[in-house]
Tab-separated table of C-alpha atoms in Angstrom:
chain	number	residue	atom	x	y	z
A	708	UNK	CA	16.309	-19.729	11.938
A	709	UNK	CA	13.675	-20.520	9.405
A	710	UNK	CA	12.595	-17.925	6.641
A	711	UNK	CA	9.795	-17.714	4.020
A	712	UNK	CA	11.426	-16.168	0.567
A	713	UNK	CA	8.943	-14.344	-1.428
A	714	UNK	CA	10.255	-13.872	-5.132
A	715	UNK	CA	7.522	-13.201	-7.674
A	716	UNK	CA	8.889	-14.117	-10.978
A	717	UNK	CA	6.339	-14.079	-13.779
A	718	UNK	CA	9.810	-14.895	-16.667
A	719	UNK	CA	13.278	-15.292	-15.125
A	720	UNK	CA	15.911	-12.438	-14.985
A	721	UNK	CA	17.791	-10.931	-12.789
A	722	UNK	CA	16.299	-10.536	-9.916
A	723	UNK	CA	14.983	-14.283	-9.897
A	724	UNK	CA	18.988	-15.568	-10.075
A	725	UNK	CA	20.070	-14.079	-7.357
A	726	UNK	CA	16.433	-15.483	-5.637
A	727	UNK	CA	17.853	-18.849	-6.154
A	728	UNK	CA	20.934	-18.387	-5.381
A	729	UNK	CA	19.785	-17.104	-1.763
A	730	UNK	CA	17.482	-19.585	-1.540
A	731	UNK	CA	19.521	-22.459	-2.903
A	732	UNK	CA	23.110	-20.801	0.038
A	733	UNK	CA	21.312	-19.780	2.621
A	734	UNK	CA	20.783	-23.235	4.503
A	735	UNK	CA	24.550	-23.389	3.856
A	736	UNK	CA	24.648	-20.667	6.944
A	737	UNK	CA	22.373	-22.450	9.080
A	738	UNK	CA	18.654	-20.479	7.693
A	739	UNK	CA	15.688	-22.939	6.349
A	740	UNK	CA	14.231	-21.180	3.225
A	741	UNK	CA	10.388	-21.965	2.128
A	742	UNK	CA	10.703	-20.488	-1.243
A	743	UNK	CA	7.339	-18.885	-1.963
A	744	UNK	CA	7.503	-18.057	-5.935
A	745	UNK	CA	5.104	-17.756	-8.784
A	746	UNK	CA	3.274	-16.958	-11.424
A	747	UNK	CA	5.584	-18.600	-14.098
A	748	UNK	CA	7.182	-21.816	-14.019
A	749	UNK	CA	10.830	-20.684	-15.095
A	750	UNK	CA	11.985	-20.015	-12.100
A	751	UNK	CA	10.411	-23.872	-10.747
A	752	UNK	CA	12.793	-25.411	-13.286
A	753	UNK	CA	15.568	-22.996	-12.075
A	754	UNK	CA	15.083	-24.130	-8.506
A	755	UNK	CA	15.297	-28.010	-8.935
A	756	UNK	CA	18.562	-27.215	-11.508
A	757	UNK	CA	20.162	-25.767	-8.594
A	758	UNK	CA	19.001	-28.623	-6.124
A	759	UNK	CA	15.871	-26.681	-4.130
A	760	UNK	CA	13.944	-29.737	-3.445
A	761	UNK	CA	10.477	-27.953	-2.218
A	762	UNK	CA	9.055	-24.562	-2.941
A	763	UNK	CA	5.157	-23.184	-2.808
A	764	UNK	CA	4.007	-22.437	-5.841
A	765	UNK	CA	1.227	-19.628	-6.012
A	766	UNK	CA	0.207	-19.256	-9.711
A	767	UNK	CA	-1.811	-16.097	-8.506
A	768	UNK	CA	0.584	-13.944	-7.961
A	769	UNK	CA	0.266	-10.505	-9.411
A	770	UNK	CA	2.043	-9.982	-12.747
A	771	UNK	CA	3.421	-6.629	-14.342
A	772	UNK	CA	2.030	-4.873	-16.997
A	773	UNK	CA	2.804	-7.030	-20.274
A	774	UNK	CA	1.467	-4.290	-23.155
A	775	UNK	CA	0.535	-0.472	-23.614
A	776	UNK	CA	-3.046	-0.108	-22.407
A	777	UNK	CA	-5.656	2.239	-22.490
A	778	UNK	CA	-6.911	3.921	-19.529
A	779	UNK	CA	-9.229	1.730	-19.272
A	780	UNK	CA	-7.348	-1.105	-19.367
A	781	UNK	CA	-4.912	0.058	-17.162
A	782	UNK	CA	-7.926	0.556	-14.797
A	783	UNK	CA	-8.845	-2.879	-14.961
A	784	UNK	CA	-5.699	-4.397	-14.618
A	785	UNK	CA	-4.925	-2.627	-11.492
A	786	UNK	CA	-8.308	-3.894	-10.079
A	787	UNK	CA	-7.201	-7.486	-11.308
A	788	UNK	CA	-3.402	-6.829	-9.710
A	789	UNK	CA	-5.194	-5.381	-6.099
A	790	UNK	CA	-7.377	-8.395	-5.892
A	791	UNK	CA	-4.530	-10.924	-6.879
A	792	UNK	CA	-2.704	-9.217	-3.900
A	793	UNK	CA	-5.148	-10.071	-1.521
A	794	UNK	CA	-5.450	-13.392	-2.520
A	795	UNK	CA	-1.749	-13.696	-2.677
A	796	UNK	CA	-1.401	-11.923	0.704
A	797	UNK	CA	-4.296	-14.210	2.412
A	798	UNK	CA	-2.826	-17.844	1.317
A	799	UNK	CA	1.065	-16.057	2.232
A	800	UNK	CA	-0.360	-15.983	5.651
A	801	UNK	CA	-1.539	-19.209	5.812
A	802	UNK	CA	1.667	-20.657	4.438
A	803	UNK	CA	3.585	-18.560	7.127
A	804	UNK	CA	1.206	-19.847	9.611
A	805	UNK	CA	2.069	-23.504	9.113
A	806	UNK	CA	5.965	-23.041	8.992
A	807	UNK	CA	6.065	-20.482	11.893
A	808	UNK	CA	8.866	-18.661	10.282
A	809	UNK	CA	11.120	-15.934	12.311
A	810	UNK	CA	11.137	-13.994	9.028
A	811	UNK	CA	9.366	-13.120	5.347
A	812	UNK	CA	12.035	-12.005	3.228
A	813	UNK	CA	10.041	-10.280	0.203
A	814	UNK	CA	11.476	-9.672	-3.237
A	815	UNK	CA	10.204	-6.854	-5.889
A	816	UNK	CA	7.152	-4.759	-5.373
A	817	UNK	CA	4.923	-7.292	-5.756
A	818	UNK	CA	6.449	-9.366	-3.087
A	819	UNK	CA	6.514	-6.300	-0.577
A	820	UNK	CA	2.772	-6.017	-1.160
A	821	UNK	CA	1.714	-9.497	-0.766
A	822	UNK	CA	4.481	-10.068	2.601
A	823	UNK	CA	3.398	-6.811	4.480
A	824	UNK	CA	-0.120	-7.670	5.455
A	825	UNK	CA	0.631	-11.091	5.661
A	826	UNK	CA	2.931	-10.679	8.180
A	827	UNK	CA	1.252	-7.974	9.942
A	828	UNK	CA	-1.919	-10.117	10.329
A	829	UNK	CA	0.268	-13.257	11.900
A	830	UNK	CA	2.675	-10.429	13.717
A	831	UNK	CA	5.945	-11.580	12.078
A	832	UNK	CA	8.998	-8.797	10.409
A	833	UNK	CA	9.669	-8.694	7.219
A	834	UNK	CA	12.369	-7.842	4.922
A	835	UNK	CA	12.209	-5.744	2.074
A	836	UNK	CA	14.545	-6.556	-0.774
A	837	UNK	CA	15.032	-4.113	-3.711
A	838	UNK	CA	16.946	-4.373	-7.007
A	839	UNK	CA	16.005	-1.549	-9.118
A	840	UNK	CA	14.974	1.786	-8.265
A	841	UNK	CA	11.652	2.814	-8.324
A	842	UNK	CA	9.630	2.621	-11.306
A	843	UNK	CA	8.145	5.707	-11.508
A	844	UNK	CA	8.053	8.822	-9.705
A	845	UNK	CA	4.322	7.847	-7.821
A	846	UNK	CA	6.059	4.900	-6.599
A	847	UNK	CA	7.422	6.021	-3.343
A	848	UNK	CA	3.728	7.410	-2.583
A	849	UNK	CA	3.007	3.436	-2.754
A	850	UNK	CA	5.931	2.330	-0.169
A	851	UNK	CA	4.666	5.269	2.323
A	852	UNK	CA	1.052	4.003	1.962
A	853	UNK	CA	1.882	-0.012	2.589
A	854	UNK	CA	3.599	1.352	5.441
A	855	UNK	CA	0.787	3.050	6.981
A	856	UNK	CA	-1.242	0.038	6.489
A	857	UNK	CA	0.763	-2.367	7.491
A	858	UNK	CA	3.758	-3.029	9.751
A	859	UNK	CA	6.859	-1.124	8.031
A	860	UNK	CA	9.705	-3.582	6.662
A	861	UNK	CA	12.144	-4.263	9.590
A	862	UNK	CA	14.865	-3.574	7.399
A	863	UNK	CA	15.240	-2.756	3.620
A	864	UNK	CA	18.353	-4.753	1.486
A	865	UNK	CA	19.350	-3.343	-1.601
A	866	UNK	CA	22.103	-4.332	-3.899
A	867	UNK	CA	24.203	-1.230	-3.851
A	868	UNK	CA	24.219	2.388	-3.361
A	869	UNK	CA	22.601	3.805	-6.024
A	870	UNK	CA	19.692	1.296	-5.035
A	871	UNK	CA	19.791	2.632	-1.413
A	872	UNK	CA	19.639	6.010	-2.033
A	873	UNK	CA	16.603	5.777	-4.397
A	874	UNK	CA	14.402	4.067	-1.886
A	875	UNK	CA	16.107	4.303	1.533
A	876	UNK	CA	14.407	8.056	2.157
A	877	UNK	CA	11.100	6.294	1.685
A	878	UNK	CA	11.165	3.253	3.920
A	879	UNK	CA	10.981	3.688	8.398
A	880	UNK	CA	13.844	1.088	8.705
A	881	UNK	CA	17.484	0.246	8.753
A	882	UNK	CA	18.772	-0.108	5.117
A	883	UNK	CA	21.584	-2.772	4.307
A	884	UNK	CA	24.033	-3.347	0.834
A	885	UNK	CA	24.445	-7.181	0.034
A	886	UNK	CA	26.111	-6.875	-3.470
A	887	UNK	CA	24.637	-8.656	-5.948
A	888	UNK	CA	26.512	-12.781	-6.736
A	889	UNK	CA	27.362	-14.769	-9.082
A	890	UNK	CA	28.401	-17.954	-10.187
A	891	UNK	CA	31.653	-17.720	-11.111
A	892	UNK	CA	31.766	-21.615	-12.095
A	893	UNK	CA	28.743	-21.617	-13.718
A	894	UNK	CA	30.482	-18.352	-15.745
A	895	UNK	CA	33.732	-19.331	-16.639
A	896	UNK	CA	34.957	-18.000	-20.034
A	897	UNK	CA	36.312	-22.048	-20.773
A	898	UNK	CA	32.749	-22.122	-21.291
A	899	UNK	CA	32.169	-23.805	-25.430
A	900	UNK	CA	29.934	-20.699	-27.433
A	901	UNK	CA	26.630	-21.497	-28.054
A	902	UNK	CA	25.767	-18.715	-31.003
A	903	UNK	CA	21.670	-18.093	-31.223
A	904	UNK	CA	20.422	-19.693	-34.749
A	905	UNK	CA	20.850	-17.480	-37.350
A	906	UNK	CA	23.615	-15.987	-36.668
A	907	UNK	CA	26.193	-16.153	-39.836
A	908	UNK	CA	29.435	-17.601	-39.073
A	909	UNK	CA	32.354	-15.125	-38.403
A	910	UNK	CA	30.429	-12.197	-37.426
A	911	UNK	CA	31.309	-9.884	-34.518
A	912	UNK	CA	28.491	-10.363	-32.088
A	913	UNK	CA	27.101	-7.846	-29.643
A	914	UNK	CA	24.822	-9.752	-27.494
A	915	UNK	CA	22.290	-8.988	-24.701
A	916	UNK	CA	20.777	-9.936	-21.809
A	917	UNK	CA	17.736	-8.302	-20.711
A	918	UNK	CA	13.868	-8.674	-20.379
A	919	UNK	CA	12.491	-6.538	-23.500
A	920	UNK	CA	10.819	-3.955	-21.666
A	921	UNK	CA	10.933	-0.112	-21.556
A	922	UNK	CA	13.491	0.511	-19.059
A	923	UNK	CA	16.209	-1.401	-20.684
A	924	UNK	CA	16.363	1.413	-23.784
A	925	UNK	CA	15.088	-1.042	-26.479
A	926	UNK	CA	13.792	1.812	-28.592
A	927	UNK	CA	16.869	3.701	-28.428
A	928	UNK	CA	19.185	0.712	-29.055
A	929	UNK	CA	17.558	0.865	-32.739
A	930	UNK	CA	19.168	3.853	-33.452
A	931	UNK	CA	22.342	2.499	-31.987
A	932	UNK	CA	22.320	-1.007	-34.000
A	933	UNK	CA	21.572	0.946	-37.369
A	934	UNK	CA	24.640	3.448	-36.649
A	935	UNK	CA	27.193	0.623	-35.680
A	936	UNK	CA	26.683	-1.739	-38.727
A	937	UNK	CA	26.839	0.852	-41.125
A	938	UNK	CA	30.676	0.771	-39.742
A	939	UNK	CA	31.043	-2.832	-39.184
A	940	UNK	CA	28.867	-4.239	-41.786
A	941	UNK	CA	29.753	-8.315	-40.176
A	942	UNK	CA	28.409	-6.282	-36.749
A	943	UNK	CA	25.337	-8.957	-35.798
A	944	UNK	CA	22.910	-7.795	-32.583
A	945	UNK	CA	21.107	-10.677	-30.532
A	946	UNK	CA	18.971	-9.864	-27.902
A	947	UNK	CA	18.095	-12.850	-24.980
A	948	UNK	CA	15.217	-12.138	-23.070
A	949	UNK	CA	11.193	-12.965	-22.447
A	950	UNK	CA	8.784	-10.692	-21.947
A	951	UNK	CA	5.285	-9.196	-23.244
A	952	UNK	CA	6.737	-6.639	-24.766
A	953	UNK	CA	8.842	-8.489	-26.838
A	954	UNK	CA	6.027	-8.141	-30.339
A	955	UNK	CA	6.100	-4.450	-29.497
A	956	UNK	CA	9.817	-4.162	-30.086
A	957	UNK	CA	10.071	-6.583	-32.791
A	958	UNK	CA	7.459	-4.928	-34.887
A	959	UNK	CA	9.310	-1.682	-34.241
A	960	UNK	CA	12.902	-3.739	-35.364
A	961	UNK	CA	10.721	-4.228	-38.557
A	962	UNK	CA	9.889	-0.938	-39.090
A	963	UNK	CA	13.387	0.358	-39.280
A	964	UNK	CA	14.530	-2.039	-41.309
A	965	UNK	CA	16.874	-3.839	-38.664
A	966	UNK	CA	15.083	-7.554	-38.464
A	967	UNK	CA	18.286	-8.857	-39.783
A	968	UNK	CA	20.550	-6.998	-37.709
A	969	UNK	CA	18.936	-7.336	-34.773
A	970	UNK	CA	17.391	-10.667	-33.597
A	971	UNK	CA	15.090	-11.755	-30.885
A	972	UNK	CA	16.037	-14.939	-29.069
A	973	UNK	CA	13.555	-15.357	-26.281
A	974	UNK	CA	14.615	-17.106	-23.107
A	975	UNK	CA	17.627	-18.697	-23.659
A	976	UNK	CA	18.625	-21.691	-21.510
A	977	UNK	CA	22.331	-21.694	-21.820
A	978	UNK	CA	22.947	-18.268	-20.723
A	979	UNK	CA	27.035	-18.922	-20.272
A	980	UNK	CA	27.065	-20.270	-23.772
A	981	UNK	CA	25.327	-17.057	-25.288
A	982	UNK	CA	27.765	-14.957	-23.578
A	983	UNK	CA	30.577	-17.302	-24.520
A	984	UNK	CA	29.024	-16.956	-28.284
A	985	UNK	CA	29.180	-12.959	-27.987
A	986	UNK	CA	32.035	-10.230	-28.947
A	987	UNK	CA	30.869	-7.913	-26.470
A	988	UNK	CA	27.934	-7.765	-24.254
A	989	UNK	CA	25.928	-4.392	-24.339
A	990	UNK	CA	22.951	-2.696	-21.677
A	991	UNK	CA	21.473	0.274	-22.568
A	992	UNK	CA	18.815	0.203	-19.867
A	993	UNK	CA	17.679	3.706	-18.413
A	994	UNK	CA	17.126	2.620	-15.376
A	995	UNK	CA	19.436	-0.196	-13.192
A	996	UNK	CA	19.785	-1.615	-9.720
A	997	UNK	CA	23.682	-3.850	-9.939
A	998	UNK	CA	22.560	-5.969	-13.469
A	999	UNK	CA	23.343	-9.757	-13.485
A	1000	UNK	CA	23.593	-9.750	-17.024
A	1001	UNK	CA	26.507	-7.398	-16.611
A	1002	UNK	CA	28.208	-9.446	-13.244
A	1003	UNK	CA	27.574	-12.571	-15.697
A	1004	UNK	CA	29.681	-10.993	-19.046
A	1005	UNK	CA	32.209	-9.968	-16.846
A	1006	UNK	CA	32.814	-13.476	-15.164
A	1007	UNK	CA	32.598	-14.996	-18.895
A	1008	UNK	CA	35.244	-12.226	-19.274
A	1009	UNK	CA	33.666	-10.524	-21.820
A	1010	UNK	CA	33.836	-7.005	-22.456
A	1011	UNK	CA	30.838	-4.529	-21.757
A	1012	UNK	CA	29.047	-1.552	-23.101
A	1013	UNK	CA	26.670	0.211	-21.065
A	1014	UNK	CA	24.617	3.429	-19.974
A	1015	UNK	CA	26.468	4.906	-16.606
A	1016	UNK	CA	22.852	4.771	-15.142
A	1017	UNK	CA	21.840	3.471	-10.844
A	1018	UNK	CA	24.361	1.358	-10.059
A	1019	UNK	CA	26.382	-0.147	-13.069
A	1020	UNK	CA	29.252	2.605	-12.210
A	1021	UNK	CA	29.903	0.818	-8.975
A	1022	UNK	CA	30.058	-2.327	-10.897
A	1023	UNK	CA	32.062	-1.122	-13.952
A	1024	UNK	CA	34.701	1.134	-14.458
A	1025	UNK	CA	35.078	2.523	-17.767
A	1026	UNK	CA	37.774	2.540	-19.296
A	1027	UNK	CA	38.445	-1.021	-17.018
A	1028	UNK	CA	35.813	-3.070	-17.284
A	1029	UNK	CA	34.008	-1.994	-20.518
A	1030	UNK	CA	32.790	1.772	-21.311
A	1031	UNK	CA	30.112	3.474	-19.947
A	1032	UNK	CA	27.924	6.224	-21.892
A	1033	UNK	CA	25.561	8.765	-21.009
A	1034	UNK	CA	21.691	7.273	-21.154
A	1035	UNK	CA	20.284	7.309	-24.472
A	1036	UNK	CA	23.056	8.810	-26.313
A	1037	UNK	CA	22.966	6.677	-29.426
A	1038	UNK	CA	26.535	7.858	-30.763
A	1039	UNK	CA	28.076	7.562	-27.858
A	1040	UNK	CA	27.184	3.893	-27.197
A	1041	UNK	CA	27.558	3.565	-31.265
A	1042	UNK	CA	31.186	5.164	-30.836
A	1043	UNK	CA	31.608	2.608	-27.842
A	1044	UNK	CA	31.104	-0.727	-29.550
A	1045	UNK	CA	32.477	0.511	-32.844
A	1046	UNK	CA	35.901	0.888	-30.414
A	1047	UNK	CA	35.702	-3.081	-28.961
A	1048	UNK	CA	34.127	-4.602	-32.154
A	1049	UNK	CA	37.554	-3.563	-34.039
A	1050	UNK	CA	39.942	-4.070	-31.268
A	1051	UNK	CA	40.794	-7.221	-30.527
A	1052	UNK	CA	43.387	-6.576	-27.588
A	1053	UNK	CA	41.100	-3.951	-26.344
A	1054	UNK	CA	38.278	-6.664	-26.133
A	1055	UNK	CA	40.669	-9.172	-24.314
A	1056	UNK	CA	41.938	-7.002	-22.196
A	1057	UNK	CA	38.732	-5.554	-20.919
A	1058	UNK	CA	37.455	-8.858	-20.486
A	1059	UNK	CA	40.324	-9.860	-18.496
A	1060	UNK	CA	39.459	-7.181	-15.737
A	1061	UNK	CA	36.265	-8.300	-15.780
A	1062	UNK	CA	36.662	-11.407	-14.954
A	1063	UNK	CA	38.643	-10.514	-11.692
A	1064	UNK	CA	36.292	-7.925	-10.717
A	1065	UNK	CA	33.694	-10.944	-10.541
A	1066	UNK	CA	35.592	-13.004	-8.844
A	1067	UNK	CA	37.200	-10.315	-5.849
A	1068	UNK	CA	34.013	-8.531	-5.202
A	1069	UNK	CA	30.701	-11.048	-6.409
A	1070	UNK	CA	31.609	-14.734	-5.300
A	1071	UNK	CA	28.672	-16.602	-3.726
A	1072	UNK	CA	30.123	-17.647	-0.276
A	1073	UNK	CA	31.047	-14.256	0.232
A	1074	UNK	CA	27.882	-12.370	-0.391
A	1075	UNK	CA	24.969	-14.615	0.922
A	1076	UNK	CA	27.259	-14.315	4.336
A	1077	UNK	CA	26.593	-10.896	4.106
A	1078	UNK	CA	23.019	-11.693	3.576
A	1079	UNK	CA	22.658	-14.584	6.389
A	1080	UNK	CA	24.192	-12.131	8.758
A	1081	UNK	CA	21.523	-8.934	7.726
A	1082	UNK	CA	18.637	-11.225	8.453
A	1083	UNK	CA	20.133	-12.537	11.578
A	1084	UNK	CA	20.224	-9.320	12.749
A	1085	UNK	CA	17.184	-8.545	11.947
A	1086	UNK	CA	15.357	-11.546	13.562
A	1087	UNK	CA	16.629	-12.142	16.361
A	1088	UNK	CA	15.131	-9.871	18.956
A	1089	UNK	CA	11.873	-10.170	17.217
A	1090	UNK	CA	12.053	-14.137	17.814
A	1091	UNK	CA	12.896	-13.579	21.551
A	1092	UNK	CA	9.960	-11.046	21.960
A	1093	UNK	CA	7.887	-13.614	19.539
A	1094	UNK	CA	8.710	-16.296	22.439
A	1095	UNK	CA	8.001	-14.324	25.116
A	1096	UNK	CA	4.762	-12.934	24.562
């Protein structure tokens, strides 16, 4: 069985690590990948770390919104995004046309758009895979309109419930849960700390992991950094992540007078070693599929503080795990890492639990079977009608 993976990937998150770690298990279950990624080059470098010898690059594929825009430029940039989709969509199908794949496996929105007339033109399925829920409340007008265009996904994998209920209503096809993996070798808490420059020595860290965007409650975390370090006064805040929104927020750190509580790292390479380097490891994100960054804290066992929002409940139990909070309730999540920051048991044992939980229910072998097995089932019958037409 031979697949092309679609996984736009403009910086590297989430959603692109468990991309390569599909891409890079798969053909341990007997599937040929073509990785088809693009427009930024992290994810290349993340692909040949983890052995992926070949890939197709396509620098044009369509990137997300980077900065607040006028109307007008939100006008033009979703003339510049519909045309990059064509283009994208146009040299997809001649990629698929020279491997002759039995499936296009299609990551993000991006990748949906680009797969679905590609492999309606060439008369190929393809498979929908979704992280987060939808974006925005116009979104699912989108999904119902590229499936009136085009062939509908032939099945729809999401990364846990909360995931599937958000989108499954809107999609004409089967819908499947492959949990989200991860590396629990790469993760291990024997990992040596790695603490982001600037940091003074012997302060309690809260660290995390996220693109600086919107969704992941950036503006409300202010008011959450400013309330915790007027308690714990060592209390230092690092956030790791790339993105163009990243000025926005940093002017806005400025503004309240936080710049030196709260610091900006950028991409950061050795991800286990900033997690190693970190107290506790907070999210307070509005809006969540299953986070890696979360999966990855827990299998450095390090304890978490997060907003109970999509599916981080079904990930973390609080009270087990970490502690969950309502979304954007600044005193709670305040109250919250006040709690771990001065208790030291607490912390340990939290991040104990943690560390099993990653390890029972998010090992690699166990959930790219559970992938290799959805697209089997999905391809099969279409290769046998494929042959005989």
């Amino acid at each position: 069985m031979k697949i092309l993976y679609v996984q736009p990937a403009e910086a590297f998150g989430g959603a692109e690590r468990q991309g390569v770690l599909h891409i890079r298990h798969l053909p341990d279950h007997g599937i040929d990948v073509v990785p088809v990624v693009g427009p930024g080059r992290a994810i290349v470098a993340a692909l040949a770390e983890a052995g992926v010898a070949h890939h197709v690059f396509f620098p044009d594929l369509p990137s997300a919104t980077h900065k607040k825009m006028s109307i007008g430029g939100n006008l033009r940039y979703l003339g510049e995004w519909t045309r990059a989709v064509w283009r994208s969509a146009a040299a997809l199908a001649d990629v698929a046309a020279a491997h002759a794949p039995d499936l296009i496996v299609a990551s993000r929105t991006v990748g949906w758009a680009v797969a679905a007339p590609a492999a309606g033109r060439l008369g190929i399925p393809w498979v929908a895979r979704a992280g987060t829920p939808p974006a925005t409340r116009l979104a699912p007008l989108g999904f119902l309109g590229l499936q009136r265009a085009w062939p509908p996904p032939a099945a729809l994998i999401v990364n846990c419930e909360a995931v599937r209920r958000a989108h499954a209503p809107w999609f004409h096809c089967p819908t499947v849960i492959v949990r989200n993996a991860v590396d629990t070798r790469a993760f291990d808490p024997a990992t040596p700390a790695s603490p982001p420059a600037g940091v003074p020595a012997g302060a309690r860290v809260v660290g995390v992991a996220a693109r600086p965007a919107p969704e992941k409650g950036l503006d409300f975390f202010l008011d959450v950094v400013a309330r915790v370090v007027r308690r714990v006064p060592d209390a230092a805040f690092v956030w790791a992540g790339a993105f163009g929104w990243l000025p926005h927020f940093e002017a806005a750190a400025r503004r309240a007078g936080l710049a030196r509580a709260l610091r900006f790292v950028g991409h950061v390479e050795d991800v286990a070693g900033f997690y190693a380097a970190c107290d506790v490891v907070a999210l307070p994100s509005r809006r969540e599929g299953s986070p890696n960054a979360l999966l990855e804290a827990m299998a450095m066992a390090r304890p978490v503080v997060a907003t109970a929002v999509g599916g981080i409940p079904e990930i973390v139990r609080s009270g087990a795990e970490g502690l969950l909070v309502p979304p954007d309730d600044a005193g709670g999540f305040a109250d919250a890492l006040t709690t771990l920051l001065t208790q030291p048991v607490l912390r340990r044992r939290m991040g104990a639990a943690g560390r099993r939980r990653a390890v029972a229910d998010h090992s690699i072998p166990a959930v790219v079977a559970d992938l290799a097995g959805a697209l089997r089932s999905v391809a099969p019958a279409t290769a046998a009608a494929r042959g005989a037409a």
